[in-house]
Amino acid sequence: MIKEGRTVQQAARPTSTAVKILVAGALAVGKTTLVASVSEIRPLTTEEKLTVASAATDDLTGVESKATTTVAFDFGRITFGGPDDLLTLYVFGTPGQERFTYLWDGLAAGAIGAVVLADTRRLEDSFACLDYFEARRLPFIVAVNEFDGADRYHVDEVRDALELKPRVPVVLCDARSRTSATATLSALVRHALHSLPHAAPSPLGAPA
Amino acid sequence: MAVPTSRNPAAVAEPIPREPRTYAITRGRVQTTRDLRLEAQLVPGRHTARRPVSAEEAQILAACSIRSISVAEAAHTIGRPVWAARVLVSDLLDTGALAMPAAAPAPGRDPAVLRRVLAGLDALDRQP
């Protein structure tokens, strides 16, 4: 392969494409578990500065206050292809907390979409995430993490409870299972593919 | 700064800030003009650094010499927040010590890329 310098020079420049999926949802809904289940490496942790709108806590004043805070988040990685045409999928677990709405714009920019993990015992905790992705026009699906001991519901019951638009897929998943977690990511990518307009607009927040 | 020791147990209760401070590593800068997404890929550049690199910069260069890494992985590698990694990565891109491989402008909305991801995930799903 390195017999002739000419051959090396003529070789196509290796490409390295990277895409990401966000895993969102309320605190302790299984985001970290899902990231760990799909990742080919032990999930990594880092910190990012995010803007926090504490809307729910400021009901008395009626004023949304915003602050910047540093939050930790986990992410995993799945690589496809060889060194010359590497395709890396990053899966970011977004920080979640019921009382705050994180403004994930920096995290979400350019993402394929988001998996909103939901727990049927506290579906209302998912509303902030759903509102966020709906407003940003980022493709998302709802994945009901089937916790042991939680009542089982039909996906249509979850859809009704969350007042989801018919086009938003709802799937059941077991975040601990690699097969189930991988299938959940597939469902999102399939949905994102179907959501692409024929004339591709700019990512995130493009006018419809 | 009191170093916690067995002879000075009181110092243990204090939070121990990372030394040096992150602001010192970025020489006071908190942001960069470059749009460096979390997943943006970094590879070794054509030029070796023309100036001595800091320990953190050396860690980033070493990590991407094995395979391309993302900005988020660079942050994890140096154990600092993403904003700090962005500042250092931007410096290394300026000097040519780091480079970004050619990439589609919006791979997250590129049907060909999405189909490849889907095929890759479905292949994983079929693995035992």
Tab-separated table of C-alpha atoms in Angstrom:
chain	number	residue	atom	x	y	z
A	1	MET	CA	0.000	0.000	0.000
A	2	ILE	CA	2.901	2.368	0.702
A	3	LYS	CA	4.961	0.910	-2.150
A	4	GLU	CA	4.550	4.045	-4.210
A	5	GLY	CA	4.345	7.506	-2.733
A	6	ARG	CA	2.075	8.426	-5.633
A	7	THR	CA	-0.556	5.961	-4.497
A	8	VAL	CA	-0.648	7.459	-1.037
A	9	GLN	CA	-0.969	10.965	-2.420
A	10	GLN	CA	-3.808	9.955	-4.696
A	11	ALA	CA	-5.757	8.216	-1.959
A	12	ALA	CA	-9.000	9.960	-1.091
A	13	ARG	CA	-8.734	12.092	2.008
A	14	PRO	CA	-10.261	10.193	4.908
A	15	THR	CA	-13.585	11.573	6.014
A	16	SER	CA	-14.880	11.597	9.528
A	17	THR	CA	-18.551	12.371	9.873
A	18	ALA	CA	-20.078	12.840	13.287
A	19	VAL	CA	-23.715	13.076	14.262
A	20	LYS	CA	-25.506	13.108	17.570
A	21	ILE	CA	-28.716	12.129	19.257
A	22	LEU	CA	-29.941	13.628	22.513
A	23	VAL	CA	-31.517	11.531	25.231
A	24	ALA	CA	-33.728	13.788	27.299
A	25	GLY	CA	-36.243	13.347	30.062
A	26	ALA	CA	-36.791	14.027	33.709
A	27	LEU	CA	-34.352	13.230	36.481
A	28	ALA	CA	-33.763	9.504	37.104
A	29	VAL	CA	-35.829	8.399	34.134
A	30	GLY	CA	-33.007	6.207	32.799
A	31	LYS	CA	-31.063	8.527	30.478
A	32	THR	CA	-27.651	7.471	31.770
A	33	THR	CA	-28.705	3.809	31.590
A	34	LEU	CA	-29.810	4.133	27.982
A	35	VAL	CA	-26.583	5.924	26.994
A	36	ALA	CA	-24.539	3.176	28.662
A	37	SER	CA	-26.577	0.432	26.971
A	38	VAL	CA	-25.950	1.686	23.439
A	39	SER	CA	-22.405	3.013	23.818
A	40	GLU	CA	-19.430	0.989	22.614
A	41	ILE	CA	-17.298	2.671	25.261
A	42	ARG	CA	-17.901	3.273	28.932
A	43	PRO	CA	-19.871	6.556	28.880
A	44	LEU	CA	-17.801	9.697	29.325
A	45	THR	CA	-18.757	12.629	31.477
A	46	THR	CA	-18.077	16.263	30.932
A	47	GLU	CA	-19.510	19.623	31.902
A	48	GLU	CA	-21.104	22.396	29.935
A	49	LYS	CA	-22.490	25.809	30.759
A	50	LEU	CA	-26.200	25.908	30.114
A	51	THR	CA	-28.806	28.558	30.514
A	52	VAL	CA	-31.541	27.627	32.934
A	53	ALA	CA	-35.018	29.107	32.843
A	54	SER	CA	-36.615	28.469	36.208
A	55	ALA	CA	-40.147	29.018	34.977
A	56	ALA	CA	-41.951	26.537	37.186
A	57	THR	CA	-40.452	27.834	40.417
A	58	ASP	CA	-41.277	31.456	39.644
A	59	ASP	CA	-45.020	31.107	39.321
A	60	LEU	CA	-45.580	33.757	41.980
A	61	THR	CA	-43.686	36.467	40.168
A	62	GLY	CA	-44.770	35.436	36.696
A	63	VAL	CA	-41.318	36.360	35.491
A	64	GLU	CA	-39.066	33.792	33.927
A	65	SER	CA	-35.628	34.182	35.358
A	66	LYS	CA	-32.604	32.901	33.540
A	67	ALA	CA	-29.224	31.969	34.849
A	68	THR	CA	-26.165	30.212	33.596
A	69	THR	CA	-25.107	27.101	35.385
A	70	THR	CA	-22.552	24.385	34.830
A	71	VAL	CA	-24.078	20.947	34.494
A	72	ALA	CA	-22.517	17.543	34.022
A	73	PHE	CA	-23.712	15.252	31.275
A	74	ASP	CA	-22.875	11.767	30.039
A	75	PHE	CA	-22.279	10.756	26.497
A	76	GLY	CA	-21.556	7.565	24.626
A	77	ARG	CA	-20.268	6.713	21.197
A	78	ILE	CA	-21.032	4.231	18.416
A	79	THR	CA	-18.726	4.107	15.391
A	80	PHE	CA	-19.605	2.775	11.971
A	81	GLY	CA	-17.345	2.339	8.974
A	82	GLY	CA	-13.591	2.135	8.709
A	83	PRO	CA	-10.841	4.688	9.343
A	84	ASP	CA	-11.252	6.137	5.844
A	85	ASP	CA	-14.963	6.790	6.103
A	86	LEU	CA	-15.587	6.922	9.807
A	87	LEU	CA	-19.112	7.719	10.922
A	88	THR	CA	-19.465	8.383	14.622
A	89	LEU	CA	-22.784	8.629	16.407
A	90	TYR	CA	-22.633	10.380	19.765
A	91	VAL	CA	-25.453	9.911	22.224
A	92	PHE	CA	-25.721	12.719	24.751
A	93	GLY	CA	-27.748	12.378	27.914
A	94	THR	CA	-29.105	15.846	28.580
A	95	PRO	CA	-29.221	17.018	32.160
A	96	GLY	CA	-32.714	16.820	33.507
A	97	GLN	CA	-34.440	18.214	36.538
A	98	GLU	CA	-38.160	18.656	36.939
A	99	ARG	CA	-38.194	22.213	38.146
A	100	PHE	CA	-35.911	23.718	35.537
A	101	THR	CA	-35.949	23.980	31.827
A	102	TYR	CA	-32.465	23.811	30.495
A	103	LEU	CA	-31.918	25.639	27.265
A	104	TRP	CA	-30.083	22.985	25.354
A	105	ASP	CA	-29.548	25.037	22.180
A	106	GLY	CA	-25.801	24.456	22.176
A	107	LEU	CA	-26.306	20.750	22.768
A	108	ALA	CA	-29.135	20.387	20.273
A	109	ALA	CA	-27.672	22.330	17.331
A	110	GLY	CA	-27.198	19.964	14.423
A	111	ALA	CA	-28.628	16.916	16.216
A	112	ILE	CA	-30.473	14.176	14.339
A	113	GLY	CA	-33.128	14.434	17.015
A	114	ALA	CA	-34.011	13.483	20.549
A	115	VAL	CA	-35.352	10.518	22.455
A	116	VAL	CA	-37.559	11.766	25.284
A	117	LEU	CA	-37.545	9.049	27.910
A	118	ALA	CA	-40.700	8.928	29.970
A	119	ASP	CA	-41.757	7.148	33.121
A	120	THR	CA	-45.494	6.348	33.201
A	121	ARG	CA	-45.569	7.017	36.948
A	122	ARG	CA	-44.741	10.689	36.341
A	123	LEU	CA	-45.504	11.569	32.767
A	124	GLU	CA	-45.993	15.213	33.629
A	125	ASP	CA	-42.239	15.496	34.200
A	126	SER	CA	-41.765	15.035	30.451
A	127	PHE	CA	-43.728	18.103	29.401
A	128	ALA	CA	-40.823	20.554	29.600
A	129	CYS	CA	-38.719	18.390	27.262
A	130	LEU	CA	-41.553	17.873	24.812
A	131	ASP	CA	-42.310	21.589	24.675
A	132	TYR	CA	-38.655	22.360	24.096
A	133	PHE	CA	-38.160	20.016	21.150
A	134	GLU	CA	-41.522	20.906	19.639
A	135	ALA	CA	-40.641	24.615	19.740
A	136	ARG	CA	-37.205	23.955	18.217
A	137	ARG	CA	-38.708	21.700	15.497
A	138	LEU	CA	-36.198	19.015	16.354
A	139	PRO	CA	-37.436	15.508	15.465
A	140	PHE	CA	-38.185	13.540	18.627
A	141	ILE	CA	-39.820	10.349	19.753
A	142	VAL	CA	-41.139	9.391	23.171
A	143	ALA	CA	-39.718	6.203	24.626
A	144	VAL	CA	-41.531	4.832	27.648
A	145	ASN	CA	-38.932	3.250	29.897
A	146	GLU	CA	-40.655	0.206	31.329
A	147	PHE	CA	-39.603	0.233	34.931
A	148	ASP	CA	-40.080	-2.899	36.958
A	149	GLY	CA	-43.184	-2.550	39.068
A	150	ALA	CA	-44.699	0.315	37.075
A	151	ASP	CA	-48.114	-0.225	35.526
A	152	ARG	CA	-48.009	-1.088	31.849
A	153	TYR	CA	-49.869	1.191	29.470
A	154	HIS	CA	-50.582	0.977	25.801
A	155	VAL	CA	-48.583	3.460	23.709
A	156	ASP	CA	-51.849	5.140	22.672
A	157	GLU	CA	-52.691	5.827	26.314
A	158	VAL	CA	-49.285	7.462	26.747
A	159	ARG	CA	-49.809	9.443	23.545
A	160	ASP	CA	-53.143	10.742	24.808
A	161	ALA	CA	-51.781	11.577	28.229
A	162	LEU	CA	-48.899	13.551	26.706
A	163	GLU	CA	-51.163	15.182	24.098
A	164	LEU	CA	-48.717	14.247	21.366
A	165	LYS	CA	-49.261	15.023	17.730
A	166	PRO	CA	-50.091	11.865	15.717
A	167	ARG	CA	-46.793	12.039	13.819
A	168	VAL	CA	-44.676	11.696	16.994
A	169	PRO	CA	-43.744	8.033	17.453
A	170	VAL	CA	-44.181	6.475	20.895
A	171	VAL	CA	-42.196	3.319	21.641
A	172	LEU	CA	-41.744	1.122	24.678
A	173	CYS	CA	-38.199	0.415	25.760
A	174	ASP	CA	-36.057	-1.165	28.405
A	175	ALA	CA	-33.144	1.259	28.815
A	176	ARG	CA	-31.046	-1.528	30.393
A	177	SER	CA	-31.229	-3.700	27.302
A	178	ARG	CA	-28.746	-3.030	24.517
A	179	THR	CA	-31.140	-4.438	21.916
A	180	SER	CA	-34.074	-2.388	23.147
A	181	ALA	CA	-32.016	0.815	23.541
A	182	THR	CA	-30.521	0.398	20.059
A	183	ALA	CA	-33.975	-0.187	18.564
A	184	THR	CA	-35.129	3.021	20.270
A	185	LEU	CA	-32.347	4.998	18.559
A	186	SER	CA	-33.302	3.348	15.250
A	187	ALA	CA	-36.907	4.461	15.724
A	188	LEU	CA	-35.727	8.049	16.189
A	189	VAL	CA	-33.429	8.006	13.143
A	190	ARG	CA	-36.218	6.512	11.020
A	191	HIS	CA	-38.573	9.257	12.239
A	192	ALA	CA	-35.923	11.948	11.550
A	193	LEU	CA	-35.453	10.579	8.044
A	194	HIS	CA	-39.205	10.723	7.390
A	195	SER	CA	-39.351	14.248	8.836
A	196	LEU	CA	-36.800	15.630	6.387
A	197	PRO	CA	-38.404	18.074	4.012
A	198	HIS	CA	-37.674	17.581	0.334
A	199	ALA	CA	-35.850	20.883	0.167
A	200	ALA	CA	-33.617	20.667	3.201
A	201	PRO	CA	-33.714	23.896	5.244
A	202	SER	CA	-31.038	24.893	7.714
A	203	PRO	CA	-30.891	22.836	10.890
A	204	LEU	CA	-32.754	23.743	14.078
A	205	GLY	CA	-35.384	26.393	14.156
A	206	ALA	CA	-35.628	26.810	10.413
A	207	PRO	CA	-38.884	28.333	9.269
A	208	ALA	CA	-41.291	25.645	8.162
B	1	MET	CA	-4.871	26.666	50.037
B	2	ALA	CA	-4.727	24.146	52.815
B	3	VAL	CA	-3.917	20.698	51.586
B	4	PRO	CA	-5.966	18.067	53.375
B	5	THR	CA	-3.765	15.806	55.452
B	6	SER	CA	-4.374	13.445	58.294
B	7	ARG	CA	-2.891	16.088	60.604
B	8	ASN	CA	-5.241	18.724	59.305
B	9	PRO	CA	-8.596	16.964	58.998
B	10	ALA	CA	-10.549	20.226	58.968
B	11	ALA	CA	-9.220	21.003	55.516
B	12	VAL	CA	-10.919	17.924	54.121
B	13	ALA	CA	-14.342	19.493	54.495
B	14	GLU	CA	-13.441	22.341	52.145
B	15	PRO	CA	-14.078	21.804	48.475
B	16	ILE	CA	-10.771	21.393	46.747
B	17	PRO	CA	-10.728	23.498	43.590
B	18	ARG	CA	-9.032	22.057	40.569
B	19	GLU	CA	-5.561	23.495	40.240
B	20	PRO	CA	-4.785	25.345	38.174
B	21	ARG	CA	-8.153	27.003	37.749
B	22	THR	CA	-9.851	26.468	34.423
B	23	TYR	CA	-9.632	30.200	33.684
B	24	ALA	CA	-5.851	30.007	34.068
B	25	ILE	CA	-5.670	27.197	31.515
B	26	THR	CA	-7.597	29.248	28.958
B	27	ARG	CA	-5.658	32.383	29.909
B	28	GLY	CA	-8.814	34.141	30.965
B	29	ARG	CA	-10.794	33.443	27.826
B	30	VAL	CA	-14.224	31.887	28.121
B	31	GLN	CA	-15.326	31.627	24.533
B	32	THR	CA	-14.172	31.362	20.985
B	33	THR	CA	-15.467	32.823	17.745
B	34	ARG	CA	-15.423	29.381	16.157
B	35	ASP	CA	-18.619	27.367	16.026
B	36	LEU	CA	-17.320	24.148	17.556
B	37	ARG	CA	-20.148	21.725	18.148
B	38	LEU	CA	-19.842	19.025	20.781
B	39	GLU	CA	-19.529	16.333	18.126
B	40	ALA	CA	-17.142	18.281	15.850
B	41	GLN	CA	-14.251	15.999	14.864
B	42	LEU	CA	-10.611	16.798	15.489
B	43	VAL	CA	-7.582	15.193	13.852
B	44	PRO	CA	-3.877	15.996	14.009
B	45	GLY	CA	-2.994	18.957	11.777
B	46	ARG	CA	-0.236	19.266	9.215
B	47	HIS	CA	1.878	21.473	11.436
B	48	THR	CA	3.385	20.597	14.728
B	49	ALA	CA	2.705	23.250	17.317
B	50	ARG	CA	5.068	26.191	16.808
B	51	ARG	CA	5.074	27.043	20.460
B	52	PRO	CA	5.329	24.919	23.561
B	53	VAL	CA	1.955	23.369	24.263
B	54	SER	CA	0.380	23.226	27.679
B	55	ALA	CA	-0.251	19.910	29.416
B	56	GLU	CA	-3.924	20.058	28.430
B	57	GLU	CA	-3.135	20.859	24.802
B	58	ALA	CA	-0.686	17.950	24.721
B	59	GLN	CA	-3.415	15.653	26.098
B	60	ILE	CA	-5.811	16.692	23.319
B	61	LEU	CA	-3.135	16.204	20.622
B	62	ALA	CA	-2.236	12.773	22.004
B	63	ALA	CA	-5.890	11.662	22.193
B	64	CYS	CA	-6.652	12.542	18.566
B	65	SER	CA	-3.483	10.899	17.257
B	66	ILE	CA	-5.098	7.492	17.819
B	67	ARG	CA	-8.424	8.273	16.189
B	68	SER	CA	-10.389	11.426	15.532
B	69	ILE	CA	-12.052	12.755	18.675
B	70	SER	CA	-14.902	15.166	19.234
B	71	VAL	CA	-14.829	18.446	21.117
B	72	ALA	CA	-16.819	16.716	23.887
B	73	GLU	CA	-14.180	13.958	24.106
B	74	ALA	CA	-11.451	16.611	24.199
B	75	ALA	CA	-13.215	18.149	27.216
B	76	HIS	CA	-13.465	14.761	28.895
B	77	THR	CA	-9.788	14.069	28.128
B	78	ILE	CA	-8.584	17.198	29.912
B	79	GLY	CA	-11.179	16.904	32.665
B	80	ARG	CA	-12.425	20.428	32.082
B	81	PRO	CA	-15.725	21.945	30.946
B	82	VAL	CA	-16.533	22.034	27.247
B	83	TRP	CA	-16.115	25.805	27.054
B	84	ALA	CA	-12.482	25.464	28.128
B	85	ALA	CA	-11.854	22.676	25.624
B	86	ARG	CA	-13.325	24.882	22.872
B	87	VAL	CA	-10.849	27.665	23.676
B	88	LEU	CA	-7.841	25.312	23.596
B	89	VAL	CA	-9.046	23.480	20.486
B	90	SER	CA	-9.563	26.798	18.714
B	91	ASP	CA	-5.968	27.810	19.555
B	92	LEU	CA	-4.636	24.491	18.250
B	93	LEU	CA	-6.676	24.851	15.047
B	94	ASP	CA	-5.192	28.349	14.592
B	95	THR	CA	-1.635	27.041	14.837
B	96	GLY	CA	-2.366	24.089	12.540
B	97	ALA	CA	-1.547	21.510	15.205
B	98	LEU	CA	-5.163	20.328	14.987
B	99	ALA	CA	-7.407	20.102	11.946
B	100	MET	CA	-11.029	19.294	11.272
B	101	PRO	CA	-11.689	16.611	8.651
B	102	ALA	CA	-13.929	17.488	5.753
B	103	ALA	CA	-17.558	17.007	6.755
B	104	ALA	CA	-20.990	17.622	5.301
B	105	PRO	CA	-22.386	20.981	6.461
B	106	ALA	CA	-25.437	19.462	8.196
B	107	PRO	CA	-24.872	15.712	8.581
B	108	GLY	CA	-27.733	15.444	11.106
B	109	ARG	CA	-30.162	16.309	8.301
B	110	ASP	CA	-28.391	14.554	5.448
B	111	PRO	CA	-30.534	11.625	4.242
B	112	ALA	CA	-27.466	9.642	3.123
B	113	VAL	CA	-25.859	10.006	6.568
B	114	LEU	CA	-29.110	9.120	8.356
B	115	ARG	CA	-29.521	5.996	6.216
B	116	ARG	CA	-25.975	4.957	7.086
B	117	VAL	CA	-26.656	5.444	10.803
B	118	LEU	CA	-29.866	3.445	10.488
B	119	ALA	CA	-28.139	0.594	8.673
B	120	GLY	CA	-25.382	0.606	11.313
B	121	LEU	CA	-27.860	0.528	14.213
B	122	ASP	CA	-29.929	-2.215	12.607
B	123	ALA	CA	-26.752	-4.283	12.083
B	124	LEU	CA	-25.894	-3.833	15.785
B	125	ASP	CA	-29.401	-4.906	16.676
B	126	ARG	CA	-28.921	-8.185	14.820
B	127	GLN	CA	-25.669	-8.970	16.621
B	128	PRO	CA	-26.013	-11.482	19.448
